[in-house]
Amino acid sequence: MLKIAVLGCGRIGVMHAANVNAHPHAELAGVFDINSVAAENCGSAHGVRVFKSADEVFASPDVDAVLIATATSTHSDYIEAAVRAEKPVLCEKPIDLDLKRVELCKSRIGDTSLPIMLGFVRRFDPGHRAARQAFLDGEIGNLHQVVITSRDPGMAPDAYIEASGGIFRDMTIHDFDLARFMLGEEIETVSATGSRLVDPALMEKCNDYDTVVAVLVTKSGRQAVITNSREAAYGYDQRVELFGSKGMVVSENRRMNHVTKHVKDATNVSAPLLNFFIERYAEAFNAEIGHFVDVVENGALLEVGFEDGRLALILAEAAFKSIAEGRAVRIAEIARS
Ligand SMILES: NC(=O)c1ccc[n+]([C@@H]2O[C@H](COP(=O)([O-])OP(=O)(O)OC[C@H]3O[C@@H](n4cnc5c(N)ncnc54)[C@H](O)[C@@H]3O)[C@@H](O)[C@H]2O)c1
């Protein structure tokens, strides 16, 4: 049994704690949150230890590995502390909102052989994985285009948006990683456009966008198009399409059930989409924990690590630069600066 402590008992930490506890080869070693009420609630829900500090977690011989689900600004510090304590890490995205802090973290952890997994959960969605596998198995021939649609069901609270670091670092970062996962080649250029259509005043205030498109191109010319909106009236819209020389494969939205109704004044009517990420990606979040356990316990090859987190943030920086300068931005420009 891999004994995993969860740092951060907010929206996603509580879910991870339950998933860790439910995994047949993992157990929840305890939890910590600077909000002691949140920590107590989560700890008592599972009957596990509530640590008094992060240092106590990292020093504990009863903790084999840590899952970092705290506020983004703490991730780099906690990754570094985990590496010093020689505890494998599963860290939520993004590593940090500031690329310089990510580079510093990279230099501080050096070439550690400890698994440092990034929580890019969409890689573990059964539909998205099956689509990629169809491409890898040659079913759609040579890959030409990846089309990723990711729209949230509604605007997050103002305070969340204000602290988010902007849509590309906060939201599109998942899609940047998914595009890299699907394309099978590194991206060379990013072109992006952004609009303020959902909440123009808030977006203006934050110098952010609520409606964006990014076009990514690899060396061989493969393209990925990412379409994001902070608000889709019909729910959480999550689709991925791979188009190749021999065909196309689509990972579709998930619904509350898969009944379709055909009645007098409507045909092909189906249930609403699963509302948000915890429901839509429930299987993927479980599979993510499963992969982490497999890596740490069985030495499986880590599928998504620190470098993936760094590269996704570089794509986010390139997208902001593309809008600011009205041109396609080469990734090498960001990596150099
Ligand atoms: N993979 C995904 O789909 C996904 C979805 C949502 C959030 N996230 C990421 O997960 C992280 C947490 O997001 P959330 O929505 O759960 O936020 P949240 O605000 O609900 O929870 C964060 C928790 O961290 C705690 N915290 C803050 N600083 C701390 C510290 N120094 N030590 C210990 N605890 C601390 C807060 O008290 C809070 O309880 C963020 O980095 C976010 O980007 C990922």
mmCIF file of C-alpha atoms and ligand atoms in Angstrom:
data_model
loop_
_atom_site.group_PDB
_atom_site.id
_atom_site.type_symbol
_atom_site.label_atom_id
_atom_site.label_comp_id
_atom_site.label_asym_id
_atom_site.label_seq_id
_atom_site.Cartn_x
_atom_site.Cartn_y
_atom_site.Cartn_z
ATOM 1 C CA MET A 1 0.000 0.000 0.000
ATOM 2 C CA LEU A 2 1.353 3.399 -1.000
ATOM 3 C CA LYS A 3 0.758 5.860 1.831
ATOM 4 C CA ILE A 4 -0.123 9.208 0.239
ATOM 5 C CA ALA A 5 -0.676 12.464 2.143
ATOM 6 C CA VAL A 6 -2.850 15.120 0.521
ATOM 7 C CA LEU A 7 -1.841 18.775 0.884
ATOM 8 C CA GLY A 8 -4.772 21.121 0.318
ATOM 9 C CA CYS A 9 -8.345 20.210 1.219
ATOM 10 C CA GLY A 10 -10.212 22.548 -1.108
ATOM 11 C CA ARG A 11 -12.389 21.756 -4.076
ATOM 12 C CA ILE A 12 -10.026 19.310 -5.723
ATOM 13 C CA GLY A 13 -8.017 18.137 -2.696
ATOM 14 C CA VAL A 14 -11.130 16.668 -1.065
ATOM 15 C CA MET A 15 -11.853 14.717 -4.242
ATOM 16 C CA HIS A 16 -8.259 13.463 -4.481
ATOM 17 C CA ALA A 17 -8.296 12.394 -0.820
ATOM 18 C CA ALA A 18 -11.380 10.261 -1.453
ATOM 19 C CA ASN A 19 -9.860 8.788 -4.614
ATOM 20 C CA VAL A 20 -6.605 7.922 -2.842
ATOM 21 C CA ASN A 21 -8.547 6.255 -0.046
ATOM 22 C CA ALA A 22 -10.607 4.257 -2.540
ATOM 23 C CA HIS A 23 -7.610 2.967 -4.501
ATOM 24 C CA PRO A 24 -6.878 -0.703 -3.738
ATOM 25 C CA HIS A 25 -3.103 -0.148 -3.537
ATOM 26 C CA ALA A 26 -3.032 3.236 -1.816
ATOM 27 C CA GLU A 27 -4.097 4.635 1.489
ATOM 28 C CA LEU A 28 -4.613 8.171 2.662
ATOM 29 C CA ALA A 29 -1.775 8.806 5.121
ATOM 30 C CA GLY A 30 -3.261 12.096 6.276
ATOM 31 C CA VAL A 31 -4.093 15.587 5.143
ATOM 32 C CA PHE A 32 -2.892 19.133 5.676
ATOM 33 C CA ASP A 33 -4.390 22.520 4.881
ATOM 34 C CA ILE A 34 -3.605 25.964 6.294
ATOM 35 C CA ASN A 35 -7.356 26.199 6.725
ATOM 36 C CA SER A 36 -7.633 23.933 9.766
ATOM 37 C CA VAL A 37 -11.402 23.548 9.403
ATOM 38 C CA ALA A 38 -11.042 22.275 5.850
ATOM 39 C CA ALA A 39 -8.290 19.896 6.976
ATOM 40 C CA GLU A 40 -10.291 18.617 9.961
ATOM 41 C CA ASN A 41 -13.374 18.056 7.826
ATOM 42 C CA CYS A 42 -11.450 16.105 5.218
ATOM 43 C CA GLY A 43 -9.359 14.181 7.767
ATOM 44 C CA SER A 44 -12.341 13.167 9.853
ATOM 45 C CA ALA A 45 -14.333 12.130 6.761
ATOM 46 C CA HIS A 46 -11.703 9.452 6.204
ATOM 47 C CA GLY A 47 -10.602 8.882 9.787
ATOM 48 C CA VAL A 48 -7.001 9.895 9.026
ATOM 49 C CA ARG A 49 -4.370 12.040 10.648
ATOM 50 C CA VAL A 50 -4.554 15.804 10.255
ATOM 51 C CA PHE A 51 -1.021 17.137 10.065
ATOM 52 C CA LYS A 52 -0.189 20.405 11.822
ATOM 53 C CA SER A 53 2.185 21.660 9.159
ATOM 54 C CA ALA A 54 3.548 20.813 5.755
ATOM 55 C CA ASP A 55 6.952 20.223 7.373
ATOM 56 C CA GLU A 56 5.357 17.554 9.535
ATOM 57 C CA VAL A 57 4.059 15.834 6.388
ATOM 58 C CA PHE A 58 7.441 15.874 4.660
ATOM 59 C CA ALA A 59 9.236 14.624 7.800
ATOM 60 C CA SER A 60 6.783 11.829 8.516
ATOM 61 C CA PRO A 61 8.001 8.237 8.066
ATOM 62 C CA ASP A 62 4.318 7.311 7.662
ATOM 63 C CA VAL A 63 4.086 9.220 4.385
ATOM 64 C CA ASP A 64 5.505 7.565 1.250
ATOM 65 C CA ALA A 65 4.348 10.172 -1.268
ATOM 66 C CA VAL A 66 2.518 13.491 -1.431
ATOM 67 C CA LEU A 67 -0.316 14.827 -3.530
ATOM 68 C CA ILE A 68 -0.198 18.620 -3.832
ATOM 69 C CA ALA A 69 -3.654 20.136 -4.286
ATOM 70 C CA THR A 70 -3.018 23.488 -2.629
ATOM 71 C CA ALA A 71 -3.258 26.964 -4.144
ATOM 72 C CA THR A 72 -1.054 27.251 -7.246
ATOM 73 C CA SER A 73 1.387 29.723 -5.658
ATOM 74 C CA THR A 74 2.512 27.006 -3.220
ATOM 75 C CA HIS A 75 3.195 24.211 -5.736
ATOM 76 C CA SER A 76 6.857 24.952 -6.474
ATOM 77 C CA ASP A 77 7.781 25.302 -2.798
ATOM 78 C CA TYR A 78 6.059 22.026 -1.988
ATOM 79 C CA ILE A 79 7.612 20.180 -4.943
ATOM 80 C CA GLU A 80 11.039 21.317 -3.761
ATOM 81 C CA ALA A 81 10.283 20.269 -0.175
ATOM 82 C CA ALA A 82 9.061 16.864 -1.346
ATOM 83 C CA VAL A 83 12.209 16.303 -3.390
ATOM 84 C CA ARG A 84 14.380 17.259 -0.383
ATOM 85 C CA ALA A 85 12.390 14.751 1.684
ATOM 86 C CA GLU A 86 12.699 12.150 -1.107
ATOM 87 C CA LYS A 87 8.968 11.703 -1.410
ATOM 88 C CA PRO A 88 7.422 11.189 -4.872
ATOM 89 C CA VAL A 89 4.951 13.891 -5.878
ATOM 90 C CA LEU A 90 1.689 14.166 -7.731
ATOM 91 C CA CYS A 91 1.123 17.911 -8.158
ATOM 92 C CA GLU A 92 -1.925 19.675 -9.524
ATOM 93 C CA LYS A 93 -1.503 21.941 -12.536
ATOM 94 C CA PRO A 94 -0.037 24.473 -13.091
ATOM 95 C CA ILE A 95 3.411 24.250 -11.473
ATOM 96 C CA ASP A 96 3.293 28.028 -11.063
ATOM 97 C CA LEU A 97 1.852 30.990 -12.929
ATOM 98 C CA ASP A 98 5.313 32.483 -13.394
ATOM 99 C CA LEU A 99 7.638 30.696 -15.799
ATOM 100 C CA LYS A 100 10.690 32.099 -13.975
ATOM 101 C CA ARG A 101 9.550 30.394 -10.761
ATOM 102 C CA VAL A 102 9.084 27.150 -12.690
ATOM 103 C CA GLU A 103 12.624 27.423 -14.097
ATOM 104 C CA LEU A 104 13.958 28.080 -10.592
ATOM 105 C CA CYS A 105 12.110 25.037 -9.284
ATOM 106 C CA LYS A 106 13.534 22.995 -12.154
ATOM 107 C CA SER A 107 17.081 24.042 -11.283
ATOM 108 C CA ARG A 108 16.516 23.389 -7.577
ATOM 109 C CA ILE A 109 15.163 19.861 -8.039
ATOM 110 C CA GLY A 110 17.916 19.114 -10.557
ATOM 111 C CA ASP A 111 17.832 15.774 -12.313
ATOM 112 C CA THR A 112 16.096 13.946 -9.508
ATOM 113 C CA SER A 113 14.959 10.432 -10.327
ATOM 114 C CA LEU A 114 11.990 10.827 -7.964
ATOM 115 C CA PRO A 115 8.669 10.685 -9.816
ATOM 116 C CA ILE A 116 7.162 14.165 -10.087
ATOM 117 C CA MET A 117 3.826 13.736 -11.806
ATOM 118 C CA LEU A 118 1.714 16.654 -13.056
ATOM 119 C CA GLY A 119 -2.061 16.542 -12.730
ATOM 120 C CA PHE A 120 -2.949 16.899 -16.397
ATOM 121 C CA VAL A 121 -5.982 14.725 -15.859
ATOM 122 C CA ARG A 122 -7.347 14.825 -19.402
ATOM 123 C CA ARG A 123 -4.572 12.492 -20.569
ATOM 124 C CA PHE A 124 -6.284 9.823 -18.464
ATOM 125 C CA ASP A 125 -9.804 10.255 -19.836
ATOM 126 C CA PRO A 126 -10.831 6.918 -21.386
ATOM 127 C CA GLY A 127 -12.342 8.629 -24.457
ATOM 128 C CA HIS A 128 -9.371 10.914 -25.127
ATOM 129 C CA ARG A 129 -6.969 8.004 -24.617
ATOM 130 C CA ALA A 130 -8.918 5.748 -26.962
ATOM 131 C CA ALA A 131 -8.844 8.467 -29.625
ATOM 132 C CA ARG A 132 -5.070 8.760 -29.297
ATOM 133 C CA GLN A 133 -4.680 4.996 -29.344
ATOM 134 C CA ALA A 134 -6.650 4.809 -32.614
ATOM 135 C CA PHE A 135 -4.138 7.252 -34.116
ATOM 136 C CA LEU A 136 -1.155 5.326 -32.690
ATOM 137 C CA ASP A 137 -2.607 2.099 -34.093
ATOM 138 C CA GLY A 138 -2.692 3.659 -37.574
ATOM 139 C CA GLU A 139 -6.479 3.763 -37.854
ATOM 140 C CA ILE A 140 -6.587 7.358 -39.088
ATOM 141 C CA GLY A 141 -3.302 7.285 -40.999
ATOM 142 C CA ASN A 142 -0.974 10.245 -40.700
ATOM 143 C CA LEU A 143 -2.277 12.807 -38.204
ATOM 144 C CA HIS A 144 -2.975 16.205 -39.767
ATOM 145 C CA GLN A 145 -5.174 18.110 -37.315
ATOM 146 C CA VAL A 146 -6.227 18.000 -33.666
ATOM 147 C CA VAL A 147 -9.310 20.004 -32.698
ATOM 148 C CA ILE A 148 -9.873 20.535 -28.980
ATOM 149 C CA THR A 149 -13.046 22.176 -27.706
ATOM 150 C CA SER A 150 -13.064 23.079 -24.018
ATOM 151 C CA ARG A 151 -15.765 25.354 -22.645
ATOM 152 C CA ASP A 152 -16.621 25.823 -19.004
ATOM 153 C CA PRO A 153 -20.282 25.760 -17.947
ATOM 154 C CA GLY A 154 -20.058 29.214 -16.396
ATOM 155 C CA MET A 155 -17.755 31.984 -15.244
ATOM 156 C CA ALA A 156 -15.812 31.277 -12.058
ATOM 157 C CA PRO A 157 -16.191 33.844 -9.248
ATOM 158 C CA ASP A 158 -14.479 37.201 -9.877
ATOM 159 C CA ALA A 159 -11.862 36.546 -7.185
ATOM 160 C CA TYR A 160 -10.895 33.257 -8.861
ATOM 161 C CA ILE A 161 -10.534 34.905 -12.275
ATOM 162 C CA GLU A 162 -8.521 37.775 -10.798
ATOM 163 C CA ALA A 163 -6.019 35.350 -9.230
ATOM 164 C CA SER A 164 -6.024 32.817 -12.062
ATOM 165 C CA GLY A 165 -3.062 34.188 -13.985
ATOM 166 C CA GLY A 166 -5.185 34.488 -17.111
ATOM 167 C CA ILE A 167 -7.125 32.014 -19.200
ATOM 168 C CA PHE A 168 -4.122 30.497 -20.982
ATOM 169 C CA ARG A 169 -2.205 29.705 -17.762
ATOM 170 C CA ASP A 170 -5.282 28.606 -15.825
ATOM 171 C CA MET A 171 -7.664 26.928 -18.267
ATOM 172 C CA THR A 172 -6.088 26.433 -21.695
ATOM 173 C CA ILE A 173 -3.045 24.909 -19.969
ATOM 174 C CA HIS A 174 -4.960 21.597 -19.875
ATOM 175 C CA ASP A 175 -5.570 21.839 -23.621
ATOM 176 C CA PHE A 176 -1.979 22.799 -24.380
ATOM 177 C CA ASP A 177 -0.881 19.634 -22.610
ATOM 178 C CA LEU A 178 -3.578 17.570 -24.322
ATOM 179 C CA ALA A 179 -2.513 18.950 -27.717
ATOM 180 C CA ARG A 180 1.098 17.903 -27.035
ATOM 181 C CA PHE A 181 -0.130 14.473 -25.929
ATOM 182 C CA MET A 182 -2.195 14.029 -29.093
ATOM 183 C CA LEU A 183 0.131 15.563 -31.676
ATOM 184 C CA GLY A 184 3.044 13.257 -30.946
ATOM 185 C CA GLU A 185 5.465 16.018 -32.026
ATOM 186 C CA GLU A 186 6.664 19.116 -30.237
ATOM 187 C CA ILE A 187 4.934 22.361 -31.111
ATOM 188 C CA GLU A 188 6.967 25.040 -32.897
ATOM 189 C CA THR A 189 4.599 28.013 -33.168
ATOM 190 C CA VAL A 190 1.546 29.386 -31.388
ATOM 191 C CA SER A 191 -0.950 31.907 -32.790
ATOM 192 C CA ALA A 192 -3.764 33.039 -30.562
ATOM 193 C CA THR A 193 -6.670 35.397 -30.490
ATOM 194 C CA GLY A 194 -8.719 36.473 -27.489
ATOM 195 C CA SER A 195 -12.008 38.297 -26.969
ATOM 196 C CA ARG A 196 -13.974 39.690 -24.042
ATOM 197 C CA LEU A 197 -17.507 38.554 -24.755
ATOM 198 C CA VAL A 198 -18.807 36.896 -21.568
ATOM 199 C CA ASP A 199 -17.804 39.520 -18.988
ATOM 200 C CA PRO A 200 -16.044 42.376 -20.805
ATOM 201 C CA ALA A 201 -15.682 44.584 -17.698
ATOM 202 C CA LEU A 202 -14.026 41.878 -15.604
ATOM 203 C CA MET A 203 -11.784 40.820 -18.467
ATOM 204 C CA GLU A 204 -10.737 44.415 -19.055
ATOM 205 C CA LYS A 205 -9.956 44.816 -15.350
ATOM 206 C CA CYS A 206 -7.836 41.624 -15.311
ATOM 207 C CA ASN A 207 -6.316 42.194 -18.761
ATOM 208 C CA ASP A 208 -7.637 38.741 -19.600
ATOM 209 C CA TYR A 209 -9.927 37.086 -22.165
ATOM 210 C CA ASP A 210 -12.936 34.828 -21.698
ATOM 211 C CA THR A 211 -13.137 33.572 -25.285
ATOM 212 C CA VAL A 212 -9.970 32.352 -27.009
ATOM 213 C CA VAL A 213 -8.667 30.317 -29.903
ATOM 214 C CA ALA A 214 -5.092 29.044 -30.167
ATOM 215 C CA VAL A 215 -3.525 27.463 -33.233
ATOM 216 C CA LEU A 216 -0.450 25.312 -32.635
ATOM 217 C CA VAL A 217 1.805 23.992 -35.394
ATOM 218 C CA THR A 218 4.493 21.303 -35.187
ATOM 219 C CA LYS A 219 7.684 21.054 -37.237
ATOM 220 C CA SER A 220 6.114 18.679 -39.777
ATOM 221 C CA GLY A 221 3.067 20.959 -40.093
ATOM 222 C CA ARG A 222 0.570 19.112 -37.912
ATOM 223 C CA GLN A 223 -1.953 21.570 -36.503
ATOM 224 C CA ALA A 224 -3.938 21.771 -33.302
ATOM 225 C CA VAL A 225 -6.808 24.204 -32.819
ATOM 226 C CA ILE A 226 -7.982 24.913 -29.276
ATOM 227 C CA THR A 227 -11.284 26.688 -28.700
ATOM 228 C CA ASN A 228 -12.062 27.865 -25.161
ATOM 229 C CA SER A 229 -14.889 29.789 -23.580
ATOM 230 C CA ARG A 230 -15.399 30.556 -19.914
ATOM 231 C CA GLU A 231 -19.150 30.112 -20.355
ATOM 232 C CA ALA A 232 -21.177 27.661 -22.428
ATOM 233 C CA ALA A 233 -24.925 27.956 -21.831
ATOM 234 C CA TYR A 234 -25.428 24.218 -22.432
ATOM 235 C CA GLY A 235 -22.804 22.977 -19.946
ATOM 236 C CA TYR A 236 -19.223 21.656 -19.782
ATOM 237 C CA ASP A 237 -18.231 21.091 -23.399
ATOM 238 C CA GLN A 238 -15.233 18.745 -23.749
ATOM 239 C CA ARG A 239 -14.475 17.247 -27.158
ATOM 240 C CA VAL A 240 -11.363 16.150 -28.975
ATOM 241 C CA GLU A 241 -11.137 15.337 -32.670
ATOM 242 C CA LEU A 242 -8.143 13.801 -34.439
ATOM 243 C CA PHE A 243 -8.177 14.086 -38.216
ATOM 244 C CA GLY A 244 -5.763 12.137 -40.383
ATOM 245 C CA SER A 245 -5.082 10.932 -43.901
ATOM 246 C CA LYS A 246 -7.286 7.862 -43.479
ATOM 247 C CA GLY A 247 -10.058 9.127 -41.257
ATOM 248 C CA MET A 248 -11.138 10.888 -38.114
ATOM 249 C CA VAL A 249 -11.719 9.881 -34.519
ATOM 250 C CA VAL A 250 -13.724 11.928 -32.021
ATOM 251 C CA SER A 251 -13.800 11.764 -28.229
ATOM 252 C CA GLU A 252 -17.266 13.073 -27.450
ATOM 253 C CA ASN A 253 -18.922 14.867 -24.576
ATOM 254 C CA ARG A 254 -20.227 12.852 -21.652
ATOM 255 C CA ARG A 255 -23.848 13.068 -20.592
ATOM 256 C CA MET A 256 -25.763 12.255 -17.446
ATOM 257 C CA ASN A 257 -27.144 9.254 -19.314
ATOM 258 C CA HIS A 258 -27.047 8.123 -22.906
ATOM 259 C CA VAL A 259 -30.750 7.916 -23.641
ATOM 260 C CA THR A 260 -31.939 9.791 -26.732
ATOM 261 C CA LYS A 261 -35.567 10.845 -27.031
ATOM 262 C CA HIS A 262 -37.482 11.060 -30.289
ATOM 263 C CA VAL A 263 -40.896 12.659 -29.847
ATOM 264 C CA LYS A 264 -43.426 14.606 -31.892
ATOM 265 C CA ASP A 265 -41.732 18.008 -31.859
ATOM 266 C CA ALA A 266 -38.094 16.977 -31.285
ATOM 267 C CA THR A 267 -35.705 14.234 -32.351
ATOM 268 C CA ASN A 268 -32.433 12.984 -30.954
ATOM 269 C CA VAL A 269 -32.863 14.825 -27.659
ATOM 270 C CA SER A 270 -30.410 13.761 -24.981
ATOM 271 C CA ALA A 271 -29.665 14.422 -21.328
ATOM 272 C CA PRO A 272 -27.523 17.434 -20.341
ATOM 273 C CA LEU A 273 -23.736 17.225 -20.269
ATOM 274 C CA LEU A 274 -22.027 16.210 -17.053
ATOM 275 C CA ASN A 275 -21.729 19.546 -15.387
ATOM 276 C CA PHE A 276 -18.095 20.158 -14.515
ATOM 277 C CA PHE A 277 -14.635 18.683 -14.246
ATOM 278 C CA ILE A 278 -15.125 16.571 -11.118
ATOM 279 C CA GLU A 279 -18.065 14.745 -12.726
ATOM 280 C CA ARG A 280 -16.881 14.788 -16.366
ATOM 281 C CA TYR A 281 -13.386 13.548 -15.568
ATOM 282 C CA ALA A 282 -14.258 11.279 -12.614
ATOM 283 C CA GLU A 283 -12.769 8.183 -14.276
ATOM 284 C CA ALA A 284 -9.746 10.155 -15.384
ATOM 285 C CA PHE A 285 -9.037 11.456 -11.861
ATOM 286 C CA ASN A 286 -9.144 7.880 -10.584
ATOM 287 C CA ALA A 287 -6.914 6.648 -13.394
ATOM 288 C CA GLU A 288 -4.487 9.482 -12.622
ATOM 289 C CA ILE A 289 -4.095 8.222 -9.042
ATOM 290 C CA GLY A 290 -3.783 4.694 -10.422
ATOM 291 C CA HIS A 291 -0.945 5.748 -12.705
ATOM 292 C CA PHE A 292 0.871 7.532 -9.871
ATOM 293 C CA VAL A 293 0.656 4.409 -7.693
ATOM 294 C CA ASP A 294 1.849 2.269 -10.597
ATOM 295 C CA VAL A 295 4.835 4.548 -11.191
ATOM 296 C CA VAL A 296 5.890 4.691 -7.545
ATOM 297 C CA GLU A 297 5.098 1.096 -6.564
ATOM 298 C CA ASN A 298 5.859 -0.792 -9.778
ATOM 299 C CA GLY A 299 8.322 1.463 -11.565
ATOM 300 C CA ALA A 300 5.944 2.126 -14.485
ATOM 301 C CA LEU A 301 7.132 4.803 -16.900
ATOM 302 C CA LEU A 302 5.877 8.234 -15.791
ATOM 303 C CA GLU A 303 3.521 9.497 -18.509
ATOM 304 C CA VAL A 304 3.269 13.131 -17.483
ATOM 305 C CA GLY A 305 5.858 14.956 -15.422
ATOM 306 C CA PHE A 306 7.438 18.254 -14.451
ATOM 307 C CA GLU A 307 8.731 18.943 -17.966
ATOM 308 C CA ASP A 308 5.215 18.584 -19.376
ATOM 309 C CA GLY A 309 4.049 21.185 -16.858
ATOM 310 C CA ARG A 310 6.876 23.522 -17.868
ATOM 311 C CA LEU A 311 6.222 23.107 -21.599
ATOM 312 C CA ALA A 312 2.489 23.720 -21.205
ATOM 313 C CA LEU A 313 3.249 26.978 -19.391
ATOM 314 C CA ILE A 314 5.624 27.992 -22.190
ATOM 315 C CA LEU A 315 2.753 27.492 -24.655
ATOM 316 C CA ALA A 316 0.555 29.694 -22.452
ATOM 317 C CA GLU A 317 3.212 32.430 -22.456
ATOM 318 C CA ALA A 318 3.480 32.142 -26.235
ATOM 319 C CA ALA A 319 -0.287 32.524 -26.594
ATOM 320 C CA PHE A 320 -0.367 35.733 -24.539
ATOM 321 C CA LYS A 321 2.600 37.074 -26.514
ATOM 322 C CA SER A 322 0.878 36.188 -29.789
ATOM 323 C CA ILE A 323 -2.164 38.274 -28.848
ATOM 324 C CA ALA A 324 -0.046 41.156 -27.573
ATOM 325 C CA GLU A 325 2.085 41.291 -30.714
ATOM 326 C CA GLY A 326 -0.472 40.125 -33.273
ATOM 327 C CA ARG A 327 1.741 37.411 -34.752
ATOM 328 C CA ALA A 328 2.641 33.755 -34.580
ATOM 329 C CA VAL A 329 5.176 33.186 -31.796
ATOM 330 C CA ARG A 330 7.908 30.564 -32.016
ATOM 331 C CA ILE A 331 8.278 28.485 -28.847
ATOM 332 C CA ALA A 332 12.041 28.952 -29.012
ATOM 333 C CA GLU A 333 11.491 32.690 -28.371
ATOM 334 C CA ILE A 334 9.843 31.956 -25.008
ATOM 335 C CA ALA A 335 12.194 29.191 -24.010
ATOM 336 C CA ARG A 336 15.129 31.586 -24.651
ATOM 337 C CA SER A 337 13.789 34.636 -22.813
HETATM 338 N N1 LIG B 1 -6.787 19.206 -12.670
HETATM 339 C C1 LIG B 1 -7.852 19.979 -12.672
HETATM 340 O O1 LIG B 1 -8.765 19.801 -13.490
HETATM 341 C C2 LIG B 1 -7.967 21.069 -11.662
HETATM 342 C C3 LIG B 1 -9.216 21.581 -11.365
HETATM 343 C C4 LIG B 1 -9.333 22.548 -10.369
HETATM 344 C C5 LIG B 1 -8.211 23.015 -9.737
HETATM 345 N N2 LIG B 1 -6.982 22.525 -10.071
HETATM 346 C C6 LIG B 1 -5.779 23.028 -9.403
HETATM 347 O O2 LIG B 1 -5.782 22.522 -8.068
HETATM 348 C C7 LIG B 1 -5.267 23.508 -7.166
HETATM 349 C C8 LIG B 1 -6.306 23.757 -6.071
HETATM 350 O O3 LIG B 1 -7.490 24.220 -6.683
HETATM 351 P P1 LIG B 1 -8.911 24.211 -5.908
HETATM 352 O O4 LIG B 1 -9.907 24.552 -6.939
HETATM 353 O O5 LIG B 1 -9.049 22.966 -5.108
HETATM 354 O O6 LIG B 1 -8.684 25.467 -4.949
HETATM 355 P P2 LIG B 1 -9.353 25.718 -3.505
HETATM 356 O O7 LIG B 1 -9.139 27.164 -3.247
HETATM 357 O O8 LIG B 1 -10.724 25.155 -3.441
HETATM 358 O O9 LIG B 1 -8.436 24.870 -2.515
HETATM 359 C C9 LIG B 1 -7.093 25.178 -2.262
HETATM 360 C C10 LIG B 1 -6.810 24.785 -0.818
HETATM 361 O O10 LIG B 1 -5.403 24.980 -0.586
HETATM 362 C C11 LIG B 1 -5.274 25.487 0.737
HETATM 363 N N3 LIG B 1 -3.966 26.124 0.851
HETATM 364 C C12 LIG B 1 -3.578 27.333 0.352
HETATM 365 N N4 LIG B 1 -2.287 27.542 0.666
HETATM 366 C C13 LIG B 1 -1.852 26.460 1.361
HETATM 367 C C14 LIG B 1 -0.625 26.084 1.923
HETATM 368 N N5 LIG B 1 0.453 26.878 1.845
HETATM 369 N N6 LIG B 1 -0.547 24.880 2.535
HETATM 370 C C15 LIG B 1 -1.623 24.064 2.638
HETATM 371 N N7 LIG B 1 -2.824 24.382 2.137
HETATM 372 C C16 LIG B 1 -2.943 25.553 1.490
HETATM 373 C C17 LIG B 1 -6.448 26.445 0.904
HETATM 374 O O11 LIG B 1 -6.712 26.698 2.262
HETATM 375 C C18 LIG B 1 -7.559 25.650 0.207
HETATM 376 O O12 LIG B 1 -8.272 24.831 1.109
HETATM 377 C C19 LIG B 1 -4.949 24.740 -8.017
HETATM 378 O O13 LIG B 1 -3.585 24.741 -8.323
HETATM 379 C C20 LIG B 1 -5.760 24.536 -9.278
HETATM 380 O O14 LIG B 1 -5.155 25.113 -10.434
HETATM 381 C C21 LIG B 1 -6.851 21.552 -11.004
#
